[in-house]
C-alpha positions as a printed NumPy array, in Angstrom:
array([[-14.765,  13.838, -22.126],
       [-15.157,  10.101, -22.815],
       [-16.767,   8.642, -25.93 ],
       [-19.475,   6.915, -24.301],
       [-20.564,  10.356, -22.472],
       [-20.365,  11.534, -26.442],
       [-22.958,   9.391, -27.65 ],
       [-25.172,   9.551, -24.705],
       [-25.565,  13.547, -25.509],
       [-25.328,  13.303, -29.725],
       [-28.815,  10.737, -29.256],
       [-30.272,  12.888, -26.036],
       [-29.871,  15.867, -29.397],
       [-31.055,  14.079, -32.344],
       [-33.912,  12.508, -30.297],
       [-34.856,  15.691, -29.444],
       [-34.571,  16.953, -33.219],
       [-36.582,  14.266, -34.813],
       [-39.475,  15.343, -32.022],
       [-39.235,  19.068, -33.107],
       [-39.186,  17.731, -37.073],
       [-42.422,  15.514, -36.244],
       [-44.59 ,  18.438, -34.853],
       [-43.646,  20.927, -37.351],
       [-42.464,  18.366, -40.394],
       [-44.794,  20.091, -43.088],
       [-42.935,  23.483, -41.937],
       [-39.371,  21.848, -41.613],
       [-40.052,  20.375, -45.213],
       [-41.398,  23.426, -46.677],
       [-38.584,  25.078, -45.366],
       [-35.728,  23.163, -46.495],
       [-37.332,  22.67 , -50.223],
       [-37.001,  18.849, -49.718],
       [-40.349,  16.187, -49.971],
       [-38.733,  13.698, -47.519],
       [-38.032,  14.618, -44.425],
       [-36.632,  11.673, -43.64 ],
       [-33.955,  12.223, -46.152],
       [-32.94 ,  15.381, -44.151],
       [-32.954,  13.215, -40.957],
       [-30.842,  10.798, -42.25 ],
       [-28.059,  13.074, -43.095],
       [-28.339,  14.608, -39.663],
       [-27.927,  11.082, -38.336],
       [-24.572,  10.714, -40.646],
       [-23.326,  13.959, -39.513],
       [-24.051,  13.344, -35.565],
       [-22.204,   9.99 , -35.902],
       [-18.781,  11.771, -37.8  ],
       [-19.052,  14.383, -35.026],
       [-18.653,  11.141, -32.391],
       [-15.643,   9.957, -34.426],
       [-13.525,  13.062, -34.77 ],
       [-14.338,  13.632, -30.737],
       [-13.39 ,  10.221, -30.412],
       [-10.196,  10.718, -32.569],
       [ -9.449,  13.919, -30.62 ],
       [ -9.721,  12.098, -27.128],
       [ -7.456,   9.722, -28.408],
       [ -4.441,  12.257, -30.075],
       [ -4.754,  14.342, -26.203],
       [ -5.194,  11.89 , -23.978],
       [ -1.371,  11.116, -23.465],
       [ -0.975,  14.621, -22.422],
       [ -4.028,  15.142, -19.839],
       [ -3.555,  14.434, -16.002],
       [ -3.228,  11.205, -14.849],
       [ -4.281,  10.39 , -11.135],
       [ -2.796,   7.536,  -8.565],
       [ -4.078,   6.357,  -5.282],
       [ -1.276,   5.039,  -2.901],
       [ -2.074,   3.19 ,  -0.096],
       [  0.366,   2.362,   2.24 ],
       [  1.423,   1.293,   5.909],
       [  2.117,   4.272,   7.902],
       [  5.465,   4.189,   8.29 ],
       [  6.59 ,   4.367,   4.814],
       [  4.979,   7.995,   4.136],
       [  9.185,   9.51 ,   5.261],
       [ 10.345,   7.865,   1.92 ],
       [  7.117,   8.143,  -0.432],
       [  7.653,  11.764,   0.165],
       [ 10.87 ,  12.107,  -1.358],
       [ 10.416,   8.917,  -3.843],
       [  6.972,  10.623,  -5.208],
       [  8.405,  14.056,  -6.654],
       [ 11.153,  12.079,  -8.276],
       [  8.793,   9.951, -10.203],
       [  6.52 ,  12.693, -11.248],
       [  9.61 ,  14.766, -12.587],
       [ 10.566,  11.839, -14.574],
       [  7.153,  10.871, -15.836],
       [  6.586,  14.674, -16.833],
       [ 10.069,  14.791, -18.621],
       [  9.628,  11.817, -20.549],
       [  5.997,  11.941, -21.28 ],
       [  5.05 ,  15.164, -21.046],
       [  2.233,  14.526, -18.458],
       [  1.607,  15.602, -15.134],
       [  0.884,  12.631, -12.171],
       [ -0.858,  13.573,  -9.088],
       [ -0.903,  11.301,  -6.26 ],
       [ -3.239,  10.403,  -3.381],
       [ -1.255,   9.053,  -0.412],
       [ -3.519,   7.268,   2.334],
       [ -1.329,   5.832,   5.383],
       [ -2.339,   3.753,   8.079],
       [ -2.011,   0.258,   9.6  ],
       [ -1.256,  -2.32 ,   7.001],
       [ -4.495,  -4.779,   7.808],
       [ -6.53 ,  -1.743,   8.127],
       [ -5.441,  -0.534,   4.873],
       [ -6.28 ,  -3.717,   2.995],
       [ -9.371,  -4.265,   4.686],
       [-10.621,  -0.849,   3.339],
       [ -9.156,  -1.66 ,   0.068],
       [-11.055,  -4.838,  -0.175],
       [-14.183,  -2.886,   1.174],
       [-13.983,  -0.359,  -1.903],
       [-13.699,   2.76 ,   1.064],
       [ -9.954,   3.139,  -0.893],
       [ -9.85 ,   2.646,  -3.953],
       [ -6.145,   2.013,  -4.178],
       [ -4.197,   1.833,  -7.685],
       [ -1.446,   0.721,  -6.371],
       [ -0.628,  -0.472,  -2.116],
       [  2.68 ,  -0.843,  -0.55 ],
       [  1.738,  -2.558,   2.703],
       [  3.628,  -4.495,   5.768],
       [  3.41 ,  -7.943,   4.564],
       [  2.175, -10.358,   2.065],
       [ -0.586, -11.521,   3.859],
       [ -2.643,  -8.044,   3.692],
       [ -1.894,  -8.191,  -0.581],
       [ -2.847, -12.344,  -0.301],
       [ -6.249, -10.879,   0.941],
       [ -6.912,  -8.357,  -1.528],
       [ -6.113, -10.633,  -4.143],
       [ -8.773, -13.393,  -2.866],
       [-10.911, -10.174,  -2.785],
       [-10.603, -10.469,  -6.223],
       [ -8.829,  -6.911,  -6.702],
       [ -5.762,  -8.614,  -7.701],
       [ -4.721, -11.026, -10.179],
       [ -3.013, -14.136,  -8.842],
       [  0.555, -14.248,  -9.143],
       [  0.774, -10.345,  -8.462],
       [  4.327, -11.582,  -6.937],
       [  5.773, -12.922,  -9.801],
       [  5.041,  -9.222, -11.565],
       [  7.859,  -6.913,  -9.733],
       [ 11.049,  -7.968,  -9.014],
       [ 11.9  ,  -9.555,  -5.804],
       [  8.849, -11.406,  -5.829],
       [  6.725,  -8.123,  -5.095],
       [  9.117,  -6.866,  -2.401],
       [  9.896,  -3.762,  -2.26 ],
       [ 11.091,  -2.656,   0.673],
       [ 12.898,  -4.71 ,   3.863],
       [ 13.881,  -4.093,   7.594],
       [ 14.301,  -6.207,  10.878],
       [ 12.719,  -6.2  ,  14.302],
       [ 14.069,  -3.554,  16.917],
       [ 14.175,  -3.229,  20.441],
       [ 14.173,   0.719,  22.216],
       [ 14.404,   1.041,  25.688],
       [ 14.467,   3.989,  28.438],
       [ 17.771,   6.054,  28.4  ],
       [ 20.085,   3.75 ,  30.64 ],
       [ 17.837,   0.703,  29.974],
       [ 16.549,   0.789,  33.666],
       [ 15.169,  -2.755,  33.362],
       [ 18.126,  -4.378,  31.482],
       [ 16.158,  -5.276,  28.64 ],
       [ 18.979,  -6.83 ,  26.02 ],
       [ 17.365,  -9.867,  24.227],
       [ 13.915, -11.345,  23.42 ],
       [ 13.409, -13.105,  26.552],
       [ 13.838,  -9.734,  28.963],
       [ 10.499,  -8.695,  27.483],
       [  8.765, -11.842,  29.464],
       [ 10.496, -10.363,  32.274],
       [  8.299,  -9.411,  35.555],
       [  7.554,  -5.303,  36.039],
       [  8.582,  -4.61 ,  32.077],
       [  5.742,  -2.526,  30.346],
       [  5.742,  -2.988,  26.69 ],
       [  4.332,  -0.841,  24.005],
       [  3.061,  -2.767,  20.612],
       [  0.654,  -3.033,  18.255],
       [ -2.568,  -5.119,  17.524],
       [ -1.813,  -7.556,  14.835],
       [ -5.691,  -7.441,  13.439],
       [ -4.928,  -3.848,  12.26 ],
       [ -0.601,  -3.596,  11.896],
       [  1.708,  -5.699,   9.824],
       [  4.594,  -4.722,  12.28 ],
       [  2.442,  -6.438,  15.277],
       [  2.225,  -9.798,  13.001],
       [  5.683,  -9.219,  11.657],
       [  6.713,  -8.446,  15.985],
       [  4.806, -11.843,  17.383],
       [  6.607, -13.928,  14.485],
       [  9.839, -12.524,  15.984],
       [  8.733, -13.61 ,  19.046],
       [  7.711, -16.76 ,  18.232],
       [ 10.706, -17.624,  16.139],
       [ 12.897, -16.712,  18.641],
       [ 12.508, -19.665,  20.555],
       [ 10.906, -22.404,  18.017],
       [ 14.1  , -21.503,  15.73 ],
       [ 16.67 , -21.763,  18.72 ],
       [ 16.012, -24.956,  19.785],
       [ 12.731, -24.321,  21.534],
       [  9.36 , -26.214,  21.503],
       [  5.801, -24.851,  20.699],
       [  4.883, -24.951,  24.153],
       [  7.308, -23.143,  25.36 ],
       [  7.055, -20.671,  22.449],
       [  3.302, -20.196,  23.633],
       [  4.223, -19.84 ,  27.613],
       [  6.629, -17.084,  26.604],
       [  4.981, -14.933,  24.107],
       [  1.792, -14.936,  26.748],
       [  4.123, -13.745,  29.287],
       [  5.594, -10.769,  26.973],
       [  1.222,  -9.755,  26.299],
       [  0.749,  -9.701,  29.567],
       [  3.062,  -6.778,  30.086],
       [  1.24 ,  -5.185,  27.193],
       [ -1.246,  -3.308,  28.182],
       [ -2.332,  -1.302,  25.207],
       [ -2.087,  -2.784,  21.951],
       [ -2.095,   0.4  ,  19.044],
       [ -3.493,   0.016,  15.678],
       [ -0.119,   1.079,  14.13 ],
       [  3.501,   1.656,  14.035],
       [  3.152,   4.895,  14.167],
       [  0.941,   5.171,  16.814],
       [  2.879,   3.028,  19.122],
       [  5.82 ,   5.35 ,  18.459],
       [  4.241,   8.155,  19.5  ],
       [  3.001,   6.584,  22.656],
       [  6.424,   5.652,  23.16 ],
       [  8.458,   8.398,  22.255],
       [  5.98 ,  11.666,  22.865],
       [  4.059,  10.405,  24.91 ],
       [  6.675,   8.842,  27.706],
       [  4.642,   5.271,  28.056],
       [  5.977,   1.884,  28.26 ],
       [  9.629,   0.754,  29.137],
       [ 10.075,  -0.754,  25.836],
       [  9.153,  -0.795,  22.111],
       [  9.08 ,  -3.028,  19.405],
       [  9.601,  -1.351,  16.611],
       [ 10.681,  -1.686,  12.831],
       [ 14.583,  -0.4  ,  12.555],
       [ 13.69 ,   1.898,  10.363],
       [ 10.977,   3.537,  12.221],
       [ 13.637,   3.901,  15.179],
       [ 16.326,   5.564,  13.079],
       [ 13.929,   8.021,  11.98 ],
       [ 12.587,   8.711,  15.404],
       [ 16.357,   9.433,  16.264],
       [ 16.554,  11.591,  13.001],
       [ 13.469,  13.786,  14.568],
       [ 15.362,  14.282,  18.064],
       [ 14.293,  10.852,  19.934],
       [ 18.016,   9.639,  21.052],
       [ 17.087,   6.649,  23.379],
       [ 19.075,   3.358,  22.964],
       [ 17.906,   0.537,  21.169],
       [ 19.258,  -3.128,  19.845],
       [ 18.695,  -5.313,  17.259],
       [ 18.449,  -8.368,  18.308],
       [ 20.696, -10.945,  16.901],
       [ 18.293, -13.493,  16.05 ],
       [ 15.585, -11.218,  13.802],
       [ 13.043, -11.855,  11.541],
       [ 13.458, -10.549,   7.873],
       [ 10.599,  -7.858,   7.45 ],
       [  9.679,  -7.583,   3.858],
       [  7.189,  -5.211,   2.671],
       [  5.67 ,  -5.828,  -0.609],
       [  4.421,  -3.888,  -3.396],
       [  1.466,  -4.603,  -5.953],
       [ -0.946,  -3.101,  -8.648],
       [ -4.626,  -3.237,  -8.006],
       [ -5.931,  -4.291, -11.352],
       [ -9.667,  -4.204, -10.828],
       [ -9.465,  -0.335,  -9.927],
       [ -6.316,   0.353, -12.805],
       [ -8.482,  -0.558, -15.199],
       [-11.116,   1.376, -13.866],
       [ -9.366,   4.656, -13.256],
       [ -7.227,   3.474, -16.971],
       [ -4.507,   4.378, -15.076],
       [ -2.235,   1.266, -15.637],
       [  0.651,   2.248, -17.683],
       [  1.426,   4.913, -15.089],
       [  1.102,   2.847, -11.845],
       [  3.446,  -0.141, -13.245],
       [  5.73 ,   2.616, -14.218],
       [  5.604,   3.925, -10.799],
       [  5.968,   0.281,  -9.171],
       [  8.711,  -0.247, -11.583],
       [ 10.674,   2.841,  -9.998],
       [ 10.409,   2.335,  -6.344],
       [ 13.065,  -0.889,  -7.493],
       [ 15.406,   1.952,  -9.154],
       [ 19.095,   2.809,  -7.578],
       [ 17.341,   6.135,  -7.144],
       [ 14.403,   4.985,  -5.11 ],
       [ 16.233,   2.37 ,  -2.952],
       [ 18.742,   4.931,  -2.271],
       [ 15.88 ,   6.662,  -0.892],
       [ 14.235,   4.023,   1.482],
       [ 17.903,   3.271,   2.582],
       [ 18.396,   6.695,   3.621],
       [ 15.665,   6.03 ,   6.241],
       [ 17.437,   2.64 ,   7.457],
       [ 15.247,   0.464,   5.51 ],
       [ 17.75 ,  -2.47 ,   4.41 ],
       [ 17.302,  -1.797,   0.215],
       [ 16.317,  -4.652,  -2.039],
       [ 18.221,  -3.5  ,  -5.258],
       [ 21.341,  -5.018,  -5.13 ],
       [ 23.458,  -2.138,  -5.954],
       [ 22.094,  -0.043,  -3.33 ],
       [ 22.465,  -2.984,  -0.661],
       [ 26.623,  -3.442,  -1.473],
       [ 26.779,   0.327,  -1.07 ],
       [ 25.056,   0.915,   2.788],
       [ 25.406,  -2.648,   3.748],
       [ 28.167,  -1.265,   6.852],
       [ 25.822,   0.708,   8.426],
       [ 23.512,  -2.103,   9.641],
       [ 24.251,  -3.893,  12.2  ],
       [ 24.78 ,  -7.468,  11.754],
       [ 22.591, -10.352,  12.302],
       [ 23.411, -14.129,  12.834],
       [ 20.125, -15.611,  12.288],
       [ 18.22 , -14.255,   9.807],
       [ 14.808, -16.29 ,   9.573],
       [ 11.589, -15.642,   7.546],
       [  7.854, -15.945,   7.353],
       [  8.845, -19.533,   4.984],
       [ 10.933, -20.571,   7.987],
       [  7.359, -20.492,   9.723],
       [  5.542, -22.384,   6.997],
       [  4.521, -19.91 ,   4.681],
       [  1.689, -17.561,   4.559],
       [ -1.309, -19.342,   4.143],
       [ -0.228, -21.214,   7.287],
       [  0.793, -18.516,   9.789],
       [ -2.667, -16.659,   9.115],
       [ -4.257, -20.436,  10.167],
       [ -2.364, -20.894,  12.723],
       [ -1.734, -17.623,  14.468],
       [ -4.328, -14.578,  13.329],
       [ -7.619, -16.23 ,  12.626],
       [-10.317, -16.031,  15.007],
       [ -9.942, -18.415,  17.222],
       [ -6.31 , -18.907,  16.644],
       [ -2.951, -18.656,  19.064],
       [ -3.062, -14.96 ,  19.236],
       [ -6.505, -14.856,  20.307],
       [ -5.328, -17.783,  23.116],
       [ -2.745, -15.425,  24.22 ],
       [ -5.293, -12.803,  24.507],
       [ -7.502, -14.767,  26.54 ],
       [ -4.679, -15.755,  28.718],
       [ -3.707, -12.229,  29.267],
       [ -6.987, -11.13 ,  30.397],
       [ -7.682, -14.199,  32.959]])
């Protein structure tokens, strides 16, 4: 019961006191033996007020050991490790503080997610999304305090993994590299990049894989057209391409995150996939969302939370599902079961942030040209 709900119902009381003590005052004062009633109301006031403070003092003393709420919202595919990562943090927290965390988990395609963040439909604590884009826009929703990066280790990220190729069993179309996906009769299953960070993070691959070999923007353009053009559907998210992929039997080929492969495999899905050897580095960031922390008063939990995911613990965790760890420690010990890449590139390598969403994702901008070309 909070302080200011308190007060509201000690004056709704003594307000409706003093209007009992007006009507009947020359009873009340006969009554109580006293000629000022006012005197009488006085010390009622006194007493209502001390009432408000011990409450207030009592809220204070307990309030370490009531429930404490967090809402997680996330990209879809990272629900496999929040559900082990979760129980291990509420163990802790209970152990140490002798308070019990609940979470809210809400998955879903990463510029979904932050779109219903910024539109107050989720009112995250803390989100764990695709790319630092989707947490750019939250923060110039003003959810987020600028320089949210520069509070986490690893400037903000959290998790990693690379882009990954699956194909049919016996890759029937002989689909090895980037460029066999612009390749006539291939049917490829991906996602739309104005709902999914893997669909952004999946046409930056594309695009980097020939402007960072050598290649001109032109030709960049002429071949990632090509690859939309044998996609017919585009899905809102990971997820959902997966299962139209692997349940569902559509497509010839996915792009998908590595991680979200190996898990698929973990589940029964054995088809063959690569990685291919010039990748982009997929890093998935993590951040607090002040304006609704200090709403919910929630804070000191969710940064210890944040603070965790970065543990040996956690990261041993994420890497268990094939996500390439960010803690050093954990990295050194599963760094031999990735496979390798040679060129490594990443979303600075294509100017930065702010310019990608320019250049590529706004309306009007190179995906919506490819899009157009697709459909003429």
């Amino acid at each position: 019961m909070s302080l200011q709900y308190l007060a509201q119902l000690a004056y709704l009381i003594v307000d409706k006191i003093l209007q009992t003590i007006r009507h009947y005052q020359h009873i009340v004062a006969r009554w109580l033996k006293v000629r000022n009633v006012r005197s009488f109301v006085s010390l009622l006031l006194v007493g209502a007020i001390l009432s408000i403070a011990i409450a207030s003092c009592s809220e204070t003393r307990f309030a370490g050991q009531s429930d404490v709420r967090l809402k997680l919202v996330s990209f879809s595919v990272t629900k496999a490790a929040h559900d082990q990562i979760i129980p291990k943090f509420v163990e802790k927290w209970k152990k140490e503080h002798n308070q019990n965390v609940t979470f809210e988990q809400i998955y879903g395609g990463s510029g979904a997610q932050a779109a219903a963040v910024i539109a107050g439909s989720q009112e995250a604590d803390i989100v764990h999304l695709a790319l630092p884009l989707d947490v750019n826009k939250i923060q110039q929703a003003g959810l987020i305090k600028p320089g949210w990066e520069n509070k986490s280790p690893r400037n903000g990220i959290v998790s990693r993994s690379v882009a990954a190729i699956v194909t049919r069993e016996g890759n029937p179309k002989g689909i090895n590299s980037w460029q066999d996906l612009a390749k006539d009769g291939v049917t490829l299953i991906a996602a739309n990049p104005k709902t999914s960070g893997i669909a952004i993070w999946e046409f930056l691959a594309l695009w980097g894989s020939v402007t960072l070999t050598g290649g001109d923007e032109a030709t960049a353009l002429d071949y990632v057209t090509k690859v939309y053009k044998n996609t017919p559907i585009l899905t809102k998210d990971a997820r959902e391409a997966s299962d139209l992929f692997f349940q569902q039997k559509q497509g010839d080929v996915l792009i998908n995150y590595e991680n979200e492969i190996a898990l698929a495999q973990q589940n029964g899905s054995k088809l063959p996939y690569t990685v291919p050897q010039v990748n982009i580095s997929i890093d998935n960031p993590v951040a607090i969302v002040d304006k609704n922390v200090d709403k919910h008063g929630n804070r000191e939990v969710a940064a210890a939370f944040v603070d965790f995911l970065y543990s040996t613990e956690a990261q041993r965790e994420f890497a268990k599902l094939q996500y390439r760890p960010v803690n050093p420690t954990v990295s050194q010990e599963v760094v031999a079961k990735y496979p390798p890449i040679n060129t490594l590139f990443t979303s600075q390598d294509l100017g930065g942030w702010d310019l990608i969403q320019k250049k590529f994702f706004v309306d009007g901008a190179i995906f919506d040209k490819v899009q157009s070309a697709k459909k003429a």
